[in-house]
């Protein structure tokens, strides 16, 4: 299956949960927010959110800005 | 106590600062500390994948426990992108709903697209956000943004990052006179006198980033800006003397001069 994360394609053999994806991307514990196919996924639902082939994710953080 | 009240919350400082363009996080931290600012803008961006987990982050340098974060929509050119960005920001910051909306219209001038800004403001206010909105210095648009329910209107003094100062004090004055919500000059301030002039006009606050971060010595400029905003505010409250063209008035007694 294919996921697009922040514009880049990633391949997985099985459908990961969002928590598993964040582990795979070494993002566990980081303060971030996630949007899946245009919808916000609350942090409390990371475990139960099963990702599907073709899902488009945006994973964002706060950075310096004016 | 003369406080800036935004969406029911009082702030002692009328200087709001950005967190971008600094040399490193240490300089960011020192400059912002020196500025005395309590509200700091931050941008929302895609995280680097494969980044070193221990890498320093803005949240360590400028902790949200010490500062009120104002997530922005810098770089957004449509209402939809701005709305998505701020919904992500709200999730990122645990339900924090005070935000800076800006929808840009042109990458060369970074001039705001007010049609898209108005659209985004409507949606965000309905969605429960407390919207501080970057706007052109059009008094009619500023009033419309207030009527939509924005908690502060933030007209530009001149283009973002230009340091050109206050180019149209007359429009700012009309916006200030008409507004029932705080008016904060956002963008264009170049040096301390610009900030003082904005405050003398009656602005409720000044938001800046490049004027501090782009100075040769950002920490010293942060100190200068803090004083300029305070000085301008006090001058506004004090009420300046009337200007008298061609009508000098000596400060010393006109009688009792020797040799008369």
XYZ file of C-alpha atoms in Angstrom:
326
model
C 0.000 0.000 0.000
C 1.054 3.567 -0.589
C 0.739 6.572 1.724
C 1.625 10.118 0.849
C 3.182 11.859 3.846
C 3.966 15.542 3.490
C 3.986 15.159 -0.253
C 6.306 12.123 -0.327
C 5.195 8.586 -1.110
C 5.889 5.747 1.360
C 5.242 2.017 0.806
C 3.961 -0.375 3.475
C 3.220 -4.105 3.363
C 0.307 -3.834 5.795
C -2.035 -0.997 6.681
C -0.408 0.718 9.661
C -2.205 2.617 12.378
C -1.324 6.292 12.608
C 0.605 5.565 15.805
C 2.639 2.912 13.947
C 3.322 5.313 11.075
C 4.633 7.961 13.459
C 6.918 5.332 15.052
C 8.176 4.334 11.610
C 8.919 7.985 10.799
C 10.706 8.475 14.178
C 8.155 11.100 15.167
C 6.843 9.452 18.333
C 6.610 11.877 21.251
C 7.072 14.927 19.048
C 4.573 17.750 19.381
C 2.771 17.609 16.060
C -0.629 17.638 14.424
C -1.902 15.350 11.699
C -4.377 15.788 8.901
C -5.523 12.748 6.926
C -7.221 13.400 3.571
C -7.975 16.955 4.664
C -9.443 16.064 8.072
C -7.747 16.648 11.424
C -7.002 13.468 13.348
C -7.094 14.256 17.084
C -4.136 12.892 19.046
C -6.491 10.751 21.112
C -7.415 8.822 17.958
C -3.907 8.066 16.636
C -4.017 4.490 17.959
C -7.378 3.600 16.463
C -6.814 5.331 13.121
C -6.031 2.646 10.522
C -4.525 4.108 7.389
C -5.636 2.936 3.969
C -3.981 2.760 0.576
C -3.813 6.191 -1.049
C -4.276 8.186 2.151
C -2.699 11.609 2.075
C -1.263 12.818 5.356
C 0.052 16.161 6.458
C 2.158 16.142 9.619
C 2.985 19.604 10.934
C 4.906 21.288 13.742
C 5.312 24.852 14.993
C 8.343 26.677 13.585
C 9.673 30.220 13.776
C 7.573 32.706 11.854
C 6.232 36.245 11.815
C -2.802 49.397 34.824
C -2.797 50.101 31.089
C -3.235 46.674 29.561
C -3.883 45.388 26.089
C -7.029 43.262 26.190
C -7.519 40.782 23.361
C -10.506 38.431 23.402
C -10.976 39.078 27.117
C -7.386 38.363 28.114
C -5.136 41.158 29.386
C -1.505 41.596 28.385
C 0.939 44.027 29.977
C 3.035 44.264 26.799
C 1.752 45.951 23.658
C 4.605 44.596 21.582
C 3.919 41.330 19.769
C 6.821 39.624 18.062
C 7.501 36.975 15.484
C 9.869 34.069 16.016
C 11.259 33.778 12.482
C 14.508 34.765 10.762
C 16.778 34.566 13.809
C 20.307 33.137 13.552
C 19.478 30.338 15.977
C 17.077 29.448 18.768
C 19.321 31.029 21.390
C 19.135 34.387 19.636
C 15.372 33.915 19.241
C 15.024 33.312 22.963
C 17.225 36.233 24.023
C 15.613 38.741 21.660
C 12.097 37.752 22.651
C 12.940 37.893 26.342
C 14.420 41.359 25.863
C 11.364 42.561 23.924
C 9.112 41.847 26.893
C 6.538 40.487 24.439
C 3.945 38.078 25.793
C 2.372 37.113 22.485
C 4.590 35.474 19.867
C 3.671 34.395 16.375
C 4.667 30.980 15.074
C 4.298 29.328 11.693
C 2.868 25.866 11.020
C 4.921 23.766 8.641
C 5.393 20.178 7.523
C 7.747 18.367 9.870
C 10.996 17.074 8.452
C 10.767 13.333 8.062
C 13.866 11.572 9.343
C 14.844 14.537 11.472
C 17.008 13.894 14.516
C 14.541 13.449 17.367
C 16.797 15.338 19.792
C 17.074 18.382 17.526
C 16.215 21.623 19.346
C 12.764 22.955 18.658
C 11.115 26.339 18.861
C 8.963 25.048 21.692
C 12.071 24.652 23.870
C 13.437 28.136 23.059
C 10.099 29.910 23.400
C 8.014 27.684 25.668
C 4.234 27.902 25.241
C 4.041 27.857 29.045
C 5.694 31.303 29.157
C 4.290 32.902 26.009
C 0.916 33.092 24.315
C 1.382 31.468 20.924
C -0.214 33.090 17.943
C -0.068 30.544 15.117
C -0.164 32.236 11.738
C -1.122 31.304 8.210
C 1.908 32.868 6.563
C 2.405 31.496 3.088
C -1.282 30.694 2.551
C -2.802 32.092 -0.628
C -6.363 30.813 -0.246
C -9.015 30.835 2.460
C -9.077 27.021 2.400
C -5.348 26.657 3.042
C -5.490 29.215 5.856
C -8.429 27.457 7.511
C -6.737 24.033 7.256
C -3.517 25.451 8.677
C -5.239 26.975 11.699
C -7.248 23.834 12.386
C -3.944 21.946 12.455
C -2.515 24.652 14.734
C -5.415 24.302 17.145
C -4.859 20.560 17.331
C -1.101 21.039 17.690
C -1.519 23.536 20.533
C -4.125 21.555 22.501
C -7.194 23.524 21.545
C -5.569 26.964 21.640
C -7.866 29.176 19.592
C -6.163 32.596 19.391
C -4.762 32.790 15.870
C -3.332 35.169 13.311
C -5.085 34.957 9.969
C -3.269 36.212 6.930
C -4.085 35.259 3.368
C -1.565 36.530 0.888
C -2.320 37.668 -2.617
C 1.040 38.037 -4.280
C 4.449 36.452 -3.569
C 6.393 39.539 -4.623
C 4.720 42.042 -2.311
C 3.088 39.620 0.170
C 0.145 41.985 -0.032
C -2.937 40.419 1.578
C -5.802 39.053 -0.514
C -8.716 40.612 1.330
C -11.431 38.685 -0.533
C -9.942 35.383 0.644
C -9.172 36.850 4.078
C -12.818 37.834 4.598
C -13.962 34.347 3.521
C -11.533 32.640 5.889
C -12.418 34.977 8.770
C -16.125 34.102 8.450
C -15.445 30.374 8.625
C -12.884 30.597 11.434
C -15.015 32.825 13.661
C -17.967 30.447 13.223
C -15.652 27.565 14.069
C -14.822 29.177 17.432
C -11.439 30.686 16.640
C -10.402 34.034 18.103
C -9.078 35.632 14.967
C -6.499 38.393 14.884
C -6.441 39.354 11.257
C -3.752 40.808 9.030
C -5.331 43.315 6.682
C -4.645 45.996 4.144
C -5.059 49.497 5.567
C -8.501 49.856 3.964
C -10.806 51.215 6.693
C -13.913 49.633 5.180
C -12.392 46.155 5.032
C -11.040 46.587 8.566
C -14.539 47.394 9.791
C -16.000 44.407 7.950
C -13.458 42.110 9.592
C -14.444 43.502 12.975
C -18.141 42.980 12.182
C -17.459 39.359 11.216
C -16.153 38.909 14.752
C -12.383 39.179 14.518
C -10.902 39.995 17.940
C -8.220 42.342 16.584
C -7.572 43.976 13.238
C -3.959 44.223 12.172
C -3.372 46.607 9.288
C -0.023 46.745 7.569
C 2.130 49.843 8.022
C 3.975 48.880 4.833
C 4.851 45.604 3.111
C 5.864 42.576 5.198
C 9.579 42.570 5.867
C 10.117 45.866 4.047
C 11.048 48.019 7.044
C 9.533 50.975 5.199
C 7.703 52.257 8.275
C 4.259 53.812 8.413
C 3.370 54.907 4.910
C -0.254 55.883 5.426
C -0.862 57.217 8.933
C -4.154 58.723 7.770
C -5.703 55.377 6.889
C -4.433 53.887 10.146
C -6.028 56.787 11.986
C -9.404 56.143 10.362
C -9.174 52.437 11.200
C -8.293 53.268 14.820
C -11.093 55.823 15.135
C -13.683 53.356 13.781
C -12.569 50.233 15.624
C -14.043 48.785 18.780
C -11.508 45.952 18.844
C -7.748 46.403 19.282
C -5.893 47.723 16.242
C -2.391 46.346 15.958
C 0.009 47.515 13.296
C 1.393 44.380 11.722
C 4.186 44.505 9.161
C 6.443 47.215 7.864
C 7.953 48.609 11.036
C 11.678 49.168 10.450
C 13.018 50.869 13.516
C 12.032 52.140 16.937
C 10.587 55.456 15.782
C 8.158 53.618 13.472
C 6.809 51.677 16.445
C 6.537 54.851 18.504
C 4.636 56.615 15.707
C 2.194 53.711 15.427
C 1.507 53.897 19.138
C 1.249 57.697 19.124
C -1.446 57.378 16.459
C -3.438 55.357 18.969
C -2.733 51.812 17.858
C -3.270 49.311 20.642
C -0.132 47.383 19.821
C 2.542 46.641 17.261
C 3.491 43.260 15.802
C 6.910 42.868 14.220
C 9.463 40.251 13.297
C 12.027 41.372 10.740
C 12.601 44.764 12.386
C 14.098 42.882 15.330
C 15.446 39.700 13.724
C 16.926 41.608 10.795
C 18.758 44.197 12.914
C 22.538 43.977 13.234
C 21.999 43.365 16.937
C 18.551 41.816 17.362
C 18.657 41.702 21.163
C 19.462 45.402 21.411
C 16.781 46.236 18.831
C 14.290 44.201 20.850
C 15.078 46.417 23.817
C 14.675 49.536 21.673
C 11.301 48.337 20.379
C 10.051 47.609 23.866
C 10.868 51.175 24.906
C 9.506 52.685 21.696
C 6.151 50.960 22.113
C 5.972 52.075 25.748
C 7.043 55.634 24.898
C 4.572 55.905 22.035
C 1.768 54.574 24.187
C 2.513 57.009 27.002
C 2.699 59.910 24.549
C -0.683 58.877 23.127
C -2.240 58.675 26.592
C -0.620 61.941 27.662
C -2.127 63.730 24.680
C 0.347 65.683 22.633
C 0.436 69.478 22.522
C -1.254 71.024 19.509
C 0.938 71.685 16.500
C 1.297 75.421 15.880
C 2.586 76.328 12.467
C 4.408 79.706 12.336
C 3.477 80.485 15.907
C 6.427 80.146 18.253
C 5.823 80.198 21.979
C 8.802 80.569 24.344
C 9.073 78.251 27.321
C 10.977 80.818 29.393
C 9.434 83.961 30.958
C 9.161 86.899 28.586
C 9.557 89.370 31.451
C 12.444 90.098 33.836
C 15.092 90.049 31.158
C 18.286 91.964 32.146
C 19.250 95.272 30.537
C 15.708 96.377 29.727
